[in-house]
Amino acid sequence: MQQVILVTGATAGFGAAFARRFVKDGHKVIATGRRVERLEGLAAELGDALLPRPLDVTDAAAVAGFVDSLPKDWRAIDVLINNAGLALGLSPAWDADLAQWDQMVATNVTGLMHVTRAVLPGMVERNRGTIINLGSVAGTYPYPGGHVYGGSKAFVKQFSLNLRADLVGKNIRVTDIEPGMVGGSEFSEVRFGGDAQRARAVYEGITPLSPEDIAETAAWIIGLPAHVNINRIELMPTCQASAAFAVKRG
Ligand code: NDP
Ligand code: 8X3
């Protein structure tokens, strides 16, 4: 059955892969992000099934008015994909840039919260919906330099589980997708401030997950019978595993 799917951060990486996959699957996609020309490119590629709409998730007023700003037949959002997010920097906490910490919290935590709060009342009114949040293995497993990024994704995990606590008995599903290393997106380039060489090195000699793997996972979750809620799903490429505790001797 055709669904109206709102994707945040659809201008790159997973978000663009979600848009392509969901349109291919016969759904209608509201593609959002800050880079308007990327959204227009997606619309040119995918046609009328895709509605391009600029949206900065850190702009609280724009988020609050977003659903009402949509054309009438796009307002009943069936699926929300809270995908917009970023990691900034990898230096140790004592050396980290506070502005980068603030931007990660504003985007990954506050932005995701606000978009959810804007879309959820309609879902509750219709007693129908699916919310997929993009968490990360970083929200479960600590790593050096992960501090606020990992903390923000731990929030996404717990927020997802707590949403279900409020929604129990309603026909509204919430899933936290928690991927490990995924290549083919701008994630590492953004993290390293545009340093393409450093970003490339992250994926050298390995086969990471791809944005299409994440889109496949989301498509599976959406297509499950309406009574099935996947609470959390953690996935890694076979070249990655969680490591032993770090121990510093001497
Ligand atoms: P990309 O950097 O390729 O894409 C991030 C998207 O987020 C872009 O479309 C960007 O669009 C959007 N975005 C960033 N800030 C804002 C904002 N303020 N308002 C609206 N959109 C914003 O990263 P990925 O596709 O790899 O990551 C997608 C999600 O998956 C993120 O939440 C990330 O944390 C998570 N993740 C990524 C993993 C990876 O290894 N790649 C692994 C696990 C989780 P624009 O700049 O146009 O606004
Ligand atoms: C992205 C995966 O391991 O770089 O969330 O934090 S990781």
mmCIF file of C-alpha atoms and ligand atoms in Angstrom:
data_model
loop_
_atom_site.group_PDB
_atom_site.id
_atom_site.type_symbol
_atom_site.label_atom_id
_atom_site.label_comp_id
_atom_site.label_asym_id
_atom_site.label_seq_id
_atom_site.Cartn_x
_atom_site.Cartn_y
_atom_site.Cartn_z
ATOM 1 C CA MET A 1 0.000 0.000 0.000
ATOM 2 C CA GLN A 2 1.311 3.457 -0.945
ATOM 3 C CA GLN A 3 2.607 5.485 2.009
ATOM 4 C CA VAL A 4 3.596 9.129 2.426
ATOM 5 C CA ILE A 5 7.154 9.082 3.753
ATOM 6 C CA LEU A 6 8.982 12.105 5.184
ATOM 7 C CA VAL A 7 12.771 11.779 5.019
ATOM 8 C CA THR A 8 14.992 14.302 6.805
ATOM 9 C CA GLY A 9 18.485 14.767 5.396
ATOM 10 C CA ALA A 10 17.610 13.430 1.941
ATOM 11 C CA THR A 11 20.300 15.429 0.114
ATOM 12 C CA ALA A 12 23.056 12.830 0.573
ATOM 13 C CA GLY A 13 23.972 9.378 1.826
ATOM 14 C CA PHE A 14 21.249 7.294 3.471
ATOM 15 C CA GLY A 15 18.574 9.957 2.934
ATOM 16 C CA ALA A 16 19.016 10.009 -0.844
ATOM 17 C CA ALA A 17 19.099 6.179 -0.869
ATOM 18 C CA PHE A 18 15.851 6.102 1.160
ATOM 19 C CA ALA A 19 14.193 8.486 -1.320
ATOM 20 C CA ARG A 20 15.246 6.396 -4.337
ATOM 21 C CA ARG A 21 14.240 3.113 -2.707
ATOM 22 C CA PHE A 22 10.846 4.278 -1.425
ATOM 23 C CA VAL A 23 9.849 5.874 -4.743
ATOM 24 C CA LYS A 24 10.899 2.652 -6.497
ATOM 25 C CA ASP A 25 8.691 0.755 -4.028
ATOM 26 C CA GLY A 26 5.704 2.904 -5.075
ATOM 27 C CA HIS A 27 5.596 5.327 -2.137
ATOM 28 C CA LYS A 28 5.390 9.136 -2.046
ATOM 29 C CA VAL A 29 8.469 10.794 -0.527
ATOM 30 C CA ILE A 30 8.818 14.244 1.012
ATOM 31 C CA ALA A 31 12.558 14.850 0.669
ATOM 32 C CA THR A 32 14.038 17.468 2.982
ATOM 33 C CA GLY A 33 17.416 18.939 3.823
ATOM 34 C CA ARG A 34 19.258 22.233 3.678
ATOM 35 C CA ARG A 35 20.823 21.969 0.199
ATOM 36 C CA VAL A 36 17.997 22.967 -2.109
ATOM 37 C CA GLU A 37 19.809 22.163 -5.383
ATOM 38 C CA ARG A 38 20.290 18.560 -4.219
ATOM 39 C CA LEU A 39 16.565 18.294 -3.456
ATOM 40 C CA GLU A 40 15.742 19.675 -6.887
ATOM 41 C CA GLY A 41 18.117 17.136 -8.444
ATOM 42 C CA LEU A 42 16.269 14.312 -6.664
ATOM 43 C CA ALA A 43 12.919 15.688 -7.850
ATOM 44 C CA ALA A 44 14.189 15.828 -11.443
ATOM 45 C CA GLU A 45 15.396 12.235 -11.123
ATOM 46 C CA LEU A 46 12.384 10.727 -9.340
ATOM 47 C CA GLY A 47 9.427 12.738 -10.690
ATOM 48 C CA ASP A 48 6.079 13.532 -9.100
ATOM 49 C CA ALA A 49 6.350 10.886 -6.405
ATOM 50 C CA LEU A 50 8.968 13.079 -4.721
ATOM 51 C CA LEU A 51 8.156 16.397 -3.104
ATOM 52 C CA PRO A 52 11.323 18.447 -2.464
ATOM 53 C CA ARG A 53 11.052 20.738 0.592
ATOM 54 C CA PRO A 54 13.940 22.636 2.185
ATOM 55 C CA LEU A 55 14.061 22.035 5.937
ATOM 56 C CA ASP A 56 16.786 22.697 8.480
ATOM 57 C CA VAL A 57 15.875 20.496 11.449
ATOM 58 C CA THR A 58 17.572 22.964 13.807
ATOM 59 C CA ASP A 59 15.112 25.703 12.769
ATOM 60 C CA ALA A 60 12.433 25.152 15.428
ATOM 61 C CA ALA A 61 9.878 27.508 13.838
ATOM 62 C CA ALA A 62 10.251 25.938 10.370
ATOM 63 C CA VAL A 63 9.902 22.459 11.865
ATOM 64 C CA ALA A 64 6.822 23.431 13.887
ATOM 65 C CA GLY A 65 5.086 24.816 10.797
ATOM 66 C CA PHE A 66 6.329 22.152 8.389
ATOM 67 C CA VAL A 67 3.344 19.774 8.222
ATOM 68 C CA ASP A 68 0.852 22.610 7.711
ATOM 69 C CA SER A 69 3.072 24.058 4.965
ATOM 70 C CA LEU A 70 2.686 20.901 2.854
ATOM 71 C CA PRO A 71 0.144 20.519 0.048
ATOM 72 C CA LYS A 72 -3.015 18.944 1.484
ATOM 73 C CA ASP A 73 -2.543 15.488 -0.026
ATOM 74 C CA TRP A 74 0.967 15.212 1.449
ATOM 75 C CA ARG A 75 0.067 16.137 5.055
ATOM 76 C CA ALA A 76 -0.990 12.722 6.329
ATOM 77 C CA ILE A 77 2.528 11.431 6.892
ATOM 78 C CA ASP A 78 2.549 7.637 7.306
ATOM 79 C CA VAL A 79 6.275 7.187 7.820
ATOM 80 C CA LEU A 80 8.837 9.541 9.336
ATOM 81 C CA ILE A 81 12.503 8.785 8.780
ATOM 82 C CA ASN A 82 14.532 10.864 11.231
ATOM 83 C CA ASN A 83 17.785 10.561 9.319
ATOM 84 C CA ALA A 84 19.349 14.063 9.359
ATOM 85 C CA GLY A 85 22.400 13.929 11.566
ATOM 86 C CA LEU A 86 26.111 14.368 11.742
ATOM 87 C CA ALA A 87 29.330 13.695 13.599
ATOM 88 C CA LEU A 88 31.819 16.524 13.871
ATOM 89 C CA GLY A 89 35.434 15.931 14.832
ATOM 90 C CA LEU A 90 37.217 12.989 16.415
ATOM 91 C CA SER A 91 39.588 14.720 18.805
ATOM 92 C CA PRO A 92 39.526 13.875 22.511
ATOM 93 C CA ALA A 93 36.810 15.466 24.656
ATOM 94 C CA TRP A 94 39.204 17.884 26.371
ATOM 95 C CA ASP A 95 40.255 19.254 23.009
ATOM 96 C CA ALA A 96 36.873 19.207 21.269
ATOM 97 C CA ASP A 97 35.255 22.257 19.733
ATOM 98 C CA LEU A 98 32.237 23.289 21.832
ATOM 99 C CA ALA A 99 30.474 24.737 18.780
ATOM 100 C CA GLN A 100 30.718 21.296 17.135
ATOM 101 C CA TRP A 101 29.264 19.659 20.240
ATOM 102 C CA ASP A 102 26.386 22.148 20.179
ATOM 103 C CA GLN A 103 25.707 21.506 16.488
ATOM 104 C CA MET A 104 25.605 17.731 16.999
ATOM 105 C CA VAL A 105 23.141 18.118 19.874
ATOM 106 C CA ALA A 106 21.052 20.672 17.944
ATOM 107 C CA THR A 107 20.796 18.355 14.932
ATOM 108 C CA ASN A 108 20.897 14.774 16.249
ATOM 109 C CA VAL A 109 18.946 15.370 19.465
ATOM 110 C CA THR A 110 16.898 18.603 19.417
ATOM 111 C CA GLY A 111 16.180 18.519 15.674
ATOM 112 C CA LEU A 112 15.054 14.895 15.782
ATOM 113 C CA MET A 113 12.898 15.623 18.836
ATOM 114 C CA HIS A 114 11.229 18.616 17.194
ATOM 115 C CA VAL A 115 10.478 16.834 13.919
ATOM 116 C CA THR A 116 9.002 13.919 15.866
ATOM 117 C CA ARG A 117 6.859 16.251 17.969
ATOM 118 C CA ALA A 118 5.614 17.972 14.789
ATOM 119 C CA VAL A 119 4.612 14.735 13.017
ATOM 120 C CA LEU A 120 3.452 12.499 15.879
ATOM 121 C CA PRO A 121 0.092 14.184 16.702
ATOM 122 C CA GLY A 122 -1.179 13.484 13.162
ATOM 123 C CA MET A 123 -0.092 9.856 13.442
ATOM 124 C CA VAL A 124 -1.874 9.515 16.794
ATOM 125 C CA GLU A 125 -5.011 11.147 15.382
ATOM 126 C CA ARG A 126 -5.020 8.692 12.461
ATOM 127 C CA ASN A 127 -3.831 5.838 14.719
ATOM 128 C CA ARG A 128 -1.366 4.879 12.027
ATOM 129 C CA GLY A 129 2.309 5.428 11.419
ATOM 130 C CA THR A 130 5.920 4.330 11.516
ATOM 131 C CA ILE A 131 8.855 6.328 12.839
ATOM 132 C CA ILE A 132 12.351 5.178 11.966
ATOM 133 C CA ASN A 133 15.171 6.942 13.781
ATOM 134 C CA LEU A 134 18.784 6.737 12.700
ATOM 135 C CA GLY A 135 20.792 5.831 15.738
ATOM 136 C CA SER A 136 24.233 4.275 15.532
ATOM 137 C CA VAL A 137 26.438 1.630 17.100
ATOM 138 C CA ALA A 138 28.109 4.726 18.581
ATOM 139 C CA GLY A 139 25.082 5.013 20.881
ATOM 140 C CA THR A 140 25.929 1.644 22.440
ATOM 141 C CA TYR A 141 29.697 1.145 22.139
ATOM 142 C CA PRO A 142 32.066 3.914 23.226
ATOM 143 C CA TYR A 143 35.126 4.796 21.145
ATOM 144 C CA PRO A 144 37.788 7.491 21.515
ATOM 145 C CA GLY A 145 36.561 10.786 20.097
ATOM 146 C CA GLY A 146 32.951 9.567 20.057
ATOM 147 C CA HIS A 147 31.888 11.581 23.152
ATOM 148 C CA VAL A 148 28.980 13.813 22.097
ATOM 149 C CA TYR A 149 28.197 12.000 18.828
ATOM 150 C CA GLY A 150 27.833 8.696 20.717
ATOM 151 C CA GLY A 151 25.916 10.470 23.471
ATOM 152 C CA SER A 152 23.495 11.916 20.924
ATOM 153 C CA LYS A 153 22.876 8.485 19.413
ATOM 154 C CA ALA A 154 22.334 6.974 22.885
ATOM 155 C CA PHE A 155 19.616 9.606 23.250
ATOM 156 C CA VAL A 156 18.103 8.500 19.926
ATOM 157 C CA LYS A 157 18.006 4.895 21.124
ATOM 158 C CA GLN A 158 16.352 5.674 24.468
ATOM 159 C CA PHE A 159 13.991 8.252 22.974
ATOM 160 C CA SER A 160 12.839 5.635 20.442
ATOM 161 C CA LEU A 161 12.162 3.086 23.179
ATOM 162 C CA ASN A 162 10.376 5.675 25.330
ATOM 163 C CA LEU A 163 8.167 6.747 22.419
ATOM 164 C CA ARG A 164 6.941 3.165 22.212
ATOM 165 C CA ALA A 165 6.216 3.286 25.941
ATOM 166 C CA ASP A 166 3.782 6.144 25.266
ATOM 167 C CA LEU A 167 2.434 4.537 22.100
ATOM 168 C CA VAL A 168 1.785 1.054 23.454
ATOM 169 C CA GLY A 169 -1.505 -0.262 22.087
ATOM 170 C CA LYS A 170 -1.560 2.268 19.266
ATOM 171 C CA ASN A 171 -0.927 1.362 15.660
ATOM 172 C CA ILE A 172 2.260 3.424 15.554
ATOM 173 C CA ARG A 173 5.646 1.777 15.312
ATOM 174 C CA VAL A 174 9.036 3.156 16.294
ATOM 175 C CA THR A 175 12.375 1.657 15.325
ATOM 176 C CA ASP A 176 15.928 2.734 16.033
ATOM 177 C CA ILE A 177 18.221 1.592 13.198
ATOM 178 C CA GLU A 178 21.769 1.421 14.574
ATOM 179 C CA PRO A 179 24.345 0.927 11.828
ATOM 180 C CA GLY A 180 28.087 0.510 12.170
ATOM 181 C CA MET A 181 30.422 1.654 9.382
ATOM 182 C CA VAL A 182 28.605 2.767 6.263
ATOM 183 C CA GLY A 183 30.538 4.082 3.258
ATOM 184 C CA GLY A 184 29.217 5.859 0.175
ATOM 185 C CA SER A 185 27.881 8.815 2.147
ATOM 186 C CA GLU A 186 29.280 12.188 3.198
ATOM 187 C CA PHE A 187 29.413 11.201 6.875
ATOM 188 C CA SER A 188 33.215 11.022 7.270
ATOM 189 C CA GLU A 189 33.865 14.010 5.030
ATOM 190 C CA VAL A 190 31.524 16.068 7.215
ATOM 191 C CA ARG A 191 33.158 14.678 10.358
ATOM 192 C CA PHE A 192 36.615 15.687 9.107
ATOM 193 C CA GLY A 193 35.587 19.163 7.944
ATOM 194 C CA GLY A 194 35.720 18.395 4.208
ATOM 195 C CA ASP A 195 39.055 16.507 4.275
ATOM 196 C CA ALA A 196 38.201 14.007 1.500
ATOM 197 C CA GLN A 197 41.479 12.117 1.788
ATOM 198 C CA ARG A 198 41.077 11.505 5.522
ATOM 199 C CA ALA A 199 37.460 10.493 4.927
ATOM 200 C CA ARG A 200 38.460 8.029 2.175
ATOM 201 C CA ALA A 201 41.051 6.437 4.460
ATOM 202 C CA VAL A 202 38.281 5.379 6.901
ATOM 203 C CA TYR A 203 36.951 2.888 4.312
ATOM 204 C CA GLU A 204 40.243 1.836 2.686
ATOM 205 C CA GLY A 205 40.703 -1.929 2.359
ATOM 206 C CA ILE A 206 37.264 -2.789 3.733
ATOM 207 C CA THR A 207 33.757 -3.332 2.448
ATOM 208 C CA PRO A 208 31.537 -1.195 4.693
ATOM 209 C CA LEU A 209 27.758 -1.249 4.634
ATOM 210 C CA SER A 210 26.227 0.935 1.927
ATOM 211 C CA PRO A 211 23.383 3.484 2.086
ATOM 212 C CA GLU A 212 21.389 0.997 -0.033
ATOM 213 C CA ASP A 213 21.855 -1.643 2.727
ATOM 214 C CA ILE A 214 20.284 0.790 5.190
ATOM 215 C CA ALA A 215 17.466 1.602 2.752
ATOM 216 C CA GLU A 216 16.845 -2.145 2.341
ATOM 217 C CA THR A 217 16.585 -2.470 6.132
ATOM 218 C CA ALA A 218 14.139 0.439 6.363
ATOM 219 C CA ALA A 219 12.059 -0.929 3.464
ATOM 220 C CA TRP A 220 11.841 -4.289 5.282
ATOM 221 C CA ILE A 221 10.748 -2.606 8.534
ATOM 222 C CA ILE A 222 8.072 -0.548 6.757
ATOM 223 C CA GLY A 223 6.766 -3.569 4.857
ATOM 224 C CA LEU A 224 6.317 -5.793 7.922
ATOM 225 C CA PRO A 225 2.747 -6.531 9.064
ATOM 226 C CA ALA A 226 1.342 -3.532 10.968
ATOM 227 C CA HIS A 227 1.423 -5.326 14.345
ATOM 228 C CA VAL A 228 5.187 -6.005 14.152
ATOM 229 C CA ASN A 229 7.455 -3.440 15.831
ATOM 230 C CA ILE A 230 11.206 -3.779 15.482
ATOM 231 C CA ASN A 231 12.420 -1.880 18.560
ATOM 232 C CA ARG A 232 16.110 -1.659 17.661
ATOM 233 C CA ILE A 233 18.152 -3.144 14.882
ATOM 234 C CA GLU A 234 21.952 -3.074 14.978
ATOM 235 C CA LEU A 235 23.935 -3.917 11.860
ATOM 236 C CA MET A 236 27.614 -3.921 10.991
ATOM 237 C CA PRO A 237 29.663 -4.981 7.987
ATOM 238 C CA THR A 238 31.482 -8.287 8.466
ATOM 239 C CA CYS A 239 34.802 -6.394 8.640
ATOM 240 C CA GLN A 240 33.672 -4.717 11.878
ATOM 241 C CA ALA A 241 32.970 -5.993 15.401
ATOM 242 C CA SER A 242 32.790 -4.473 18.861
ATOM 243 C CA ALA A 243 36.261 -4.553 20.437
ATOM 244 C CA ALA A 244 37.544 -5.502 23.877
ATOM 245 C CA PHE A 245 37.761 -2.929 26.679
ATOM 246 C CA ALA A 246 40.672 -0.527 26.402
ATOM 247 C CA VAL A 247 43.253 -1.050 29.183
ATOM 248 C CA LYS A 248 46.158 1.331 29.729
ATOM 249 C CA ARG A 249 49.032 -0.231 31.693
ATOM 250 C CA GLY A 250 52.041 1.431 33.271
HETATM 251 P P1 NDP B 1 25.547 12.242 5.208
HETATM 252 O O1 NDP B 1 26.489 13.281 5.736
HETATM 253 O O2 NDP B 1 25.824 11.646 3.871
HETATM 254 O O3 NDP B 1 24.063 12.820 5.185
HETATM 255 C C1 NDP B 1 23.569 13.560 6.264
HETATM 256 C C2 NDP B 1 22.299 14.254 5.862
HETATM 257 O O4 NDP B 1 21.852 15.027 6.981
HETATM 258 C C3 NDP B 1 22.492 15.197 4.699
HETATM 259 O O5 NDP B 1 21.449 15.026 3.783
HETATM 260 C C4 NDP B 1 22.405 16.589 5.332
HETATM 261 O O6 NDP B 1 21.753 17.464 4.426
HETATM 262 C C5 NDP B 1 21.486 16.288 6.520
HETATM 263 N N1 NDP B 1 21.598 17.296 7.561
HETATM 264 C C6 NDP B 1 22.652 17.628 8.336
HETATM 265 N N2 NDP B 1 22.341 18.654 9.143
HETATM 266 C C7 NDP B 1 21.052 18.967 8.874
HETATM 267 C C8 NDP B 1 20.145 19.945 9.372
HETATM 268 N N3 NDP B 1 20.496 20.831 10.311
HETATM 269 N N4 NDP B 1 18.876 19.992 8.877
HETATM 270 C C9 NDP B 1 18.500 19.114 7.915
HETATM 271 N N5 NDP B 1 19.315 18.181 7.390
HETATM 272 C C10 NDP B 1 20.573 18.117 7.878
HETATM 273 O O7 NDP B 1 25.487 11.118 6.347
HETATM 274 P P2 NDP B 1 24.862 9.638 6.346
HETATM 275 O O8 NDP B 1 23.895 9.474 5.249
HETATM 276 O O9 NDP B 1 25.982 8.679 6.465
HETATM 277 O O10 NDP B 1 24.124 9.645 7.750
HETATM 278 C C11 NDP B 1 22.716 9.691 7.897
HETATM 279 C C12 NDP B 1 22.378 9.393 9.347
HETATM 280 O O11 NDP B 1 22.854 8.102 9.692
HETATM 281 C C13 NDP B 1 22.975 10.349 10.367
HETATM 282 O O12 NDP B 1 22.050 10.561 11.393
HETATM 283 C C14 NDP B 1 24.201 9.587 10.882
HETATM 284 O O13 NDP B 1 24.552 9.983 12.169
HETATM 285 C C15 NDP B 1 23.671 8.171 10.857
HETATM 286 N N6 NDP B 1 24.673 7.127 10.774
HETATM 287 C C16 NDP B 1 25.658 7.136 9.812
HETATM 288 C C17 NDP B 1 26.574 6.107 9.759
HETATM 289 C C18 NDP B 1 27.692 6.072 8.779
HETATM 290 O O14 NDP B 1 28.671 5.342 9.011
HETATM 291 N N7 NDP B 1 27.630 6.765 7.668
HETATM 292 C C19 NDP B 1 26.481 4.965 10.674
HETATM 293 C C20 NDP B 1 25.436 5.075 11.656
HETATM 294 C C21 NDP B 1 24.564 6.096 11.675
HETATM 295 P P3 NDP B 1 22.072 19.026 4.252
HETATM 296 O O15 NDP B 1 23.524 19.218 4.541
HETATM 297 O O16 NDP B 1 21.691 19.311 2.824
HETATM 298 O O17 NDP B 1 21.161 19.689 5.218
HETATM 299 C C1 8X3 B 2 28.510 6.227 12.503
HETATM 300 C C2 8X3 B 2 29.276 5.007 12.850
HETATM 301 O O1 8X3 B 2 31.276 4.125 14.161
HETATM 302 O O2 8X3 B 2 31.599 6.164 12.861
HETATM 303 O O3 8X3 B 2 27.482 6.425 13.392
HETATM 304 O O4 8X3 B 2 30.330 6.207 14.898
HETATM 305 S S1 8X3 B 2 30.672 5.424 13.740
#
